[in-house]
Amino acid sequence: MALLRAEEETNVREWFAELEHPVELFVAIGPEETPLAGAGDVDFGAEIVRVCEGLAELGERLTCRVEDEPDGFPRFPAVSIRPEGRDAGVRYDGLPWGYELGSLVGAIDDAGRAEPTLRPESLEALEGLDRDLTLDVFVTPT
């Protein structure tokens, strides 16, 4: 089964061709609490590997590495988006299917840029923080 429709694949290939830095998708698979409501017989670990490997095929500067139960991952499956192989703290927990796949593609695009896409005033506000912060962002089409 194809990961993207032909037109979507063309667009993603074009975006990934413009990556200025290499980006690694570090996929963490591990024990899953199954069965999940509505999950049926989906192997979430295998599916996230399929998604990330499929995306990596669309860009020269995009790679995928898979590890079973790596340290630092409280939930599985997960993918860490790593510009130049560096853990920048951007992680997607769960399976990025459907609309959620757009969030993963957008994160890859941002991670591969030489310059941040934030406005200067946002960057200035972030520089002014006096401690490290962790933000959890939840994505849903509803």
PDB file of C-alpha atoms in Angstrom:
ATOM      1  CA  MET A   1       0.000   0.000   0.000  1.00  0.00           C
ATOM      2  CA  ALA A   2       1.393   3.380  -1.037  1.00  0.00           C
ATOM      3  CA  LEU A   3       2.231   5.824   1.722  1.00  0.00           C
ATOM      4  CA  LEU A   4       1.075   8.902  -0.228  1.00  0.00           C
ATOM      5  CA  ARG A   5      -0.989   9.641  -3.316  1.00  0.00           C
ATOM      6  CA  ALA A   6       1.078  10.439  -6.434  1.00  0.00           C
ATOM      7  CA  GLU A   7       0.530  14.219  -6.212  1.00  0.00           C
ATOM      8  CA  GLU A   8       1.344  14.272  -2.491  1.00  0.00           C
ATOM      9  CA  GLU A   9       4.494  12.221  -3.069  1.00  0.00           C
ATOM     10  CA  THR A  10       5.657  14.680  -5.729  1.00  0.00           C
ATOM     11  CA  ASN A  11       5.147  17.612  -3.346  1.00  0.00           C
ATOM     12  CA  VAL A  12       6.961  15.883  -0.474  1.00  0.00           C
ATOM     13  CA  ARG A  13       9.872  14.942  -2.757  1.00  0.00           C
ATOM     14  CA  GLU A  14      10.178  18.620  -3.753  1.00  0.00           C
ATOM     15  CA  TRP A  15      10.128  19.769  -0.109  1.00  0.00           C
ATOM     16  CA  PHE A  16      12.670  17.167   0.943  1.00  0.00           C
ATOM     17  CA  ALA A  17      14.920  18.055  -2.034  1.00  0.00           C
ATOM     18  CA  GLU A  18      15.232  21.517  -0.465  1.00  0.00           C
ATOM     19  CA  LEU A  19      16.460  20.245   2.917  1.00  0.00           C
ATOM     20  CA  GLU A  20      19.633  22.157   3.701  1.00  0.00           C
ATOM     21  CA  HIS A  21      20.761  19.788   6.472  1.00  0.00           C
ATOM     22  CA  PRO A  22      20.512  16.013   6.811  1.00  0.00           C
ATOM     23  CA  VAL A  23      17.634  14.838   8.994  1.00  0.00           C
ATOM     24  CA  GLU A  24      17.412  11.488  10.738  1.00  0.00           C
ATOM     25  CA  LEU A  25      14.149   9.853  11.746  1.00  0.00           C
ATOM     26  CA  PHE A  26      15.065   7.889  14.873  1.00  0.00           C
ATOM     27  CA  VAL A  27      12.267   5.371  15.335  1.00  0.00           C
ATOM     28  CA  ALA A  28      11.796   3.869  18.789  1.00  0.00           C
ATOM     29  CA  ILE A  29       9.735   0.724  18.925  1.00  0.00           C
ATOM     30  CA  GLY A  30       8.957  -1.237  22.021  1.00  0.00           C
ATOM     31  CA  PRO A  31       6.265  -2.907  24.035  1.00  0.00           C
ATOM     32  CA  GLU A  32       2.772  -1.772  23.172  1.00  0.00           C
ATOM     33  CA  GLU A  33      -0.256  -1.958  25.373  1.00  0.00           C
ATOM     34  CA  THR A  34      -2.541  -4.007  23.167  1.00  0.00           C
ATOM     35  CA  PRO A  35      -5.208  -4.373  22.225  1.00  0.00           C
ATOM     36  CA  LEU A  36      -6.062  -0.701  22.074  1.00  0.00           C
ATOM     37  CA  ALA A  37      -9.662   0.296  21.529  1.00  0.00           C
ATOM     38  CA  GLY A  38     -10.338   0.321  17.788  1.00  0.00           C
ATOM     39  CA  ALA A  39      -6.828  -0.861  16.976  1.00  0.00           C
ATOM     40  CA  GLY A  40      -7.834  -4.215  15.570  1.00  0.00           C
ATOM     41  CA  ASP A  41      -4.762  -6.152  14.543  1.00  0.00           C
ATOM     42  CA  VAL A  42      -2.523  -3.184  13.711  1.00  0.00           C
ATOM     43  CA  ASP A  43       1.151  -3.652  14.546  1.00  0.00           C
ATOM     44  CA  PHE A  44       1.930  -0.034  15.445  1.00  0.00           C
ATOM     45  CA  GLY A  45       5.695  -0.608  15.641  1.00  0.00           C
ATOM     46  CA  ALA A  46       5.867  -2.179  12.186  1.00  0.00           C
ATOM     47  CA  GLU A  47       3.612   0.502  10.758  1.00  0.00           C
ATOM     48  CA  ILE A  48       5.663   3.438  12.063  1.00  0.00           C
ATOM     49  CA  VAL A  49       8.782   1.799  10.609  1.00  0.00           C
ATOM     50  CA  ARG A  50       6.984   1.488   7.246  1.00  0.00           C
ATOM     51  CA  VAL A  51       5.925   5.161   7.377  1.00  0.00           C
ATOM     52  CA  CYS A  52       9.365   6.498   8.333  1.00  0.00           C
ATOM     53  CA  GLU A  53      11.279   4.299   5.890  1.00  0.00           C
ATOM     54  CA  GLY A  54       8.810   5.332   3.185  1.00  0.00           C
ATOM     55  CA  LEU A  55       9.409   9.011   3.929  1.00  0.00           C
ATOM     56  CA  ALA A  56      13.193   8.485   3.971  1.00  0.00           C
ATOM     57  CA  GLU A  57      12.956   7.129   0.416  1.00  0.00           C
ATOM     58  CA  LEU A  58      11.596  10.504  -0.694  1.00  0.00           C
ATOM     59  CA  GLY A  59      14.609  12.620   0.213  1.00  0.00           C
ATOM     60  CA  GLU A  60      18.354  12.293  -0.268  1.00  0.00           C
ATOM     61  CA  ARG A  61      19.083  14.013   3.030  1.00  0.00           C
ATOM     62  CA  LEU A  62      16.527  12.058   5.028  1.00  0.00           C
ATOM     63  CA  THR A  63      17.420   8.784   6.748  1.00  0.00           C
ATOM     64  CA  CYS A  64      15.658   6.388   9.062  1.00  0.00           C
ATOM     65  CA  ARG A  65      17.152   4.439  11.970  1.00  0.00           C
ATOM     66  CA  VAL A  66      15.157   1.991  14.083  1.00  0.00           C
ATOM     67  CA  GLU A  67      15.947   0.833  17.615  1.00  0.00           C
ATOM     68  CA  ASP A  68      14.056  -1.442  19.950  1.00  0.00           C
ATOM     69  CA  GLU A  69      13.371   0.148  23.367  1.00  0.00           C
ATOM     70  CA  PRO A  70      16.062   2.866  23.344  1.00  0.00           C
ATOM     71  CA  ASP A  71      16.684   4.880  26.507  1.00  0.00           C
ATOM     72  CA  GLY A  72      14.768   8.110  26.954  1.00  0.00           C
ATOM     73  CA  PHE A  73      11.505   7.061  25.328  1.00  0.00           C
ATOM     74  CA  PRO A  74       8.630   6.661  27.793  1.00  0.00           C
ATOM     75  CA  ARG A  75       6.073   5.689  25.114  1.00  0.00           C
ATOM     76  CA  PHE A  76       6.192   3.492  22.031  1.00  0.00           C
ATOM     77  CA  PRO A  77       6.141   3.730  19.117  1.00  0.00           C
ATOM     78  CA  ALA A  78       7.764   7.126  18.711  1.00  0.00           C
ATOM     79  CA  VAL A  79       9.927   8.969  16.220  1.00  0.00           C
ATOM     80  CA  SER A  80      12.519  11.606  17.090  1.00  0.00           C
ATOM     81  CA  ILE A  81      13.189  14.110  14.301  1.00  0.00           C
ATOM     82  CA  ARG A  82      16.940  14.765  14.461  1.00  0.00           C
ATOM     83  CA  PRO A  83      18.591  17.509  12.390  1.00  0.00           C
ATOM     84  CA  GLU A  84      22.113  16.383  11.509  1.00  0.00           C
ATOM     85  CA  GLY A  85      21.567  13.365  13.796  1.00  0.00           C
ATOM     86  CA  ARG A  86      21.287  15.622  16.893  1.00  0.00           C
ATOM     87  CA  ASP A  87      18.421  15.129  19.320  1.00  0.00           C
ATOM     88  CA  ALA A  88      16.744  18.543  19.166  1.00  0.00           C
ATOM     89  CA  GLY A  89      13.884  17.446  21.407  1.00  0.00           C
ATOM     90  CA  VAL A  90      11.296  17.124  18.636  1.00  0.00           C
ATOM     91  CA  ARG A  91       9.437  13.852  18.974  1.00  0.00           C
ATOM     92  CA  TYR A  92       6.242  12.362  17.650  1.00  0.00           C
ATOM     93  CA  ASP A  93       4.666   9.783  19.955  1.00  0.00           C
ATOM     94  CA  GLY A  94       2.243   7.389  18.341  1.00  0.00           C
ATOM     95  CA  LEU A  95       1.521   6.562  14.747  1.00  0.00           C
ATOM     96  CA  PRO A  96       1.361   9.531  12.338  1.00  0.00           C
ATOM     97  CA  TRP A  97      -1.422   8.347  10.055  1.00  0.00           C
ATOM     98  CA  GLY A  98      -3.772  10.458   7.974  1.00  0.00           C
ATOM     99  CA  TYR A  99      -3.764  14.160   8.830  1.00  0.00           C
ATOM    100  CA  GLU A 100      -1.100  13.594  11.474  1.00  0.00           C
ATOM    101  CA  LEU A 101       1.391  12.634   8.757  1.00  0.00           C
ATOM    102  CA  GLY A 102       1.413  16.293   7.692  1.00  0.00           C
ATOM    103  CA  SER A 103       2.745  17.268  11.122  1.00  0.00           C
ATOM    104  CA  LEU A 104       5.628  14.827  10.761  1.00  0.00           C
ATOM    105  CA  VAL A 105       6.459  16.031   7.233  1.00  0.00           C
ATOM    106  CA  GLY A 106       6.358  19.644   8.466  1.00  0.00           C
ATOM    107  CA  ALA A 107       8.704  18.832  11.345  1.00  0.00           C
ATOM    108  CA  ILE A 108      11.144  17.180   8.934  1.00  0.00           C
ATOM    109  CA  ASP A 109      11.007  20.232   6.673  1.00  0.00           C
ATOM    110  CA  ASP A 110      11.672  22.594   9.595  1.00  0.00           C
ATOM    111  CA  ALA A 111      14.490  20.410  10.971  1.00  0.00           C
ATOM    112  CA  GLY A 112      16.284  20.453   7.620  1.00  0.00           C
ATOM    113  CA  ARG A 113      16.355  24.247   7.287  1.00  0.00           C
ATOM    114  CA  ALA A 114      19.470  26.325   7.871  1.00  0.00           C
ATOM    115  CA  GLU A 115      17.430  29.158   9.410  1.00  0.00           C
ATOM    116  CA  PRO A 116      14.508  28.849  11.830  1.00  0.00           C
ATOM    117  CA  THR A 117      11.041  29.662  10.533  1.00  0.00           C
ATOM    118  CA  LEU A 118      10.074  31.529  13.709  1.00  0.00           C
ATOM    119  CA  ARG A 119       9.714  35.302  13.610  1.00  0.00           C
ATOM    120  CA  PRO A 120      12.598  37.295  15.149  1.00  0.00           C
ATOM    121  CA  GLU A 121      10.450  38.387  18.095  1.00  0.00           C
ATOM    122  CA  SER A 122       9.610  34.750  18.870  1.00  0.00           C
ATOM    123  CA  LEU A 123      13.288  33.796  18.785  1.00  0.00           C
ATOM    124  CA  GLU A 124      14.084  36.722  21.071  1.00  0.00           C
ATOM    125  CA  ALA A 125      11.400  35.651  23.553  1.00  0.00           C
ATOM    126  CA  LEU A 126      12.779  32.099  23.578  1.00  0.00           C
ATOM    127  CA  GLU A 127      16.317  33.374  24.199  1.00  0.00           C
ATOM    128  CA  GLY A 128      14.988  35.248  27.233  1.00  0.00           C
ATOM    129  CA  LEU A 129      13.760  32.092  28.996  1.00  0.00           C
ATOM    130  CA  ASP A 130      15.557  31.403  32.266  1.00  0.00           C
ATOM    131  CA  ARG A 131      15.040  27.609  32.287  1.00  0.00           C
ATOM    132  CA  ASP A 132      14.508  24.668  29.956  1.00  0.00           C
ATOM    133  CA  LEU A 133      10.919  23.906  29.042  1.00  0.00           C
ATOM    134  CA  THR A 134       9.181  20.847  27.678  1.00  0.00           C
ATOM    135  CA  LEU A 135       6.085  21.387  25.572  1.00  0.00           C
ATOM    136  CA  ASP A 136       3.652  18.654  24.619  1.00  0.00           C
ATOM    137  CA  VAL A 137       1.581  19.401  21.520  1.00  0.00           C
ATOM    138  CA  PHE A 138      -1.383  17.221  20.681  1.00  0.00           C
ATOM    139  CA  VAL A 139      -2.463  16.889  17.051  1.00  0.00           C
ATOM    140  CA  THR A 140      -5.924  15.860  15.971  1.00  0.00           C
ATOM    141  CA  PRO A 141      -8.126  16.735  12.984  1.00  0.00           C
ATOM    142  CA  THR A 142     -11.060  17.323  15.355  1.00  0.00           C
TER     143      THR A 142
END
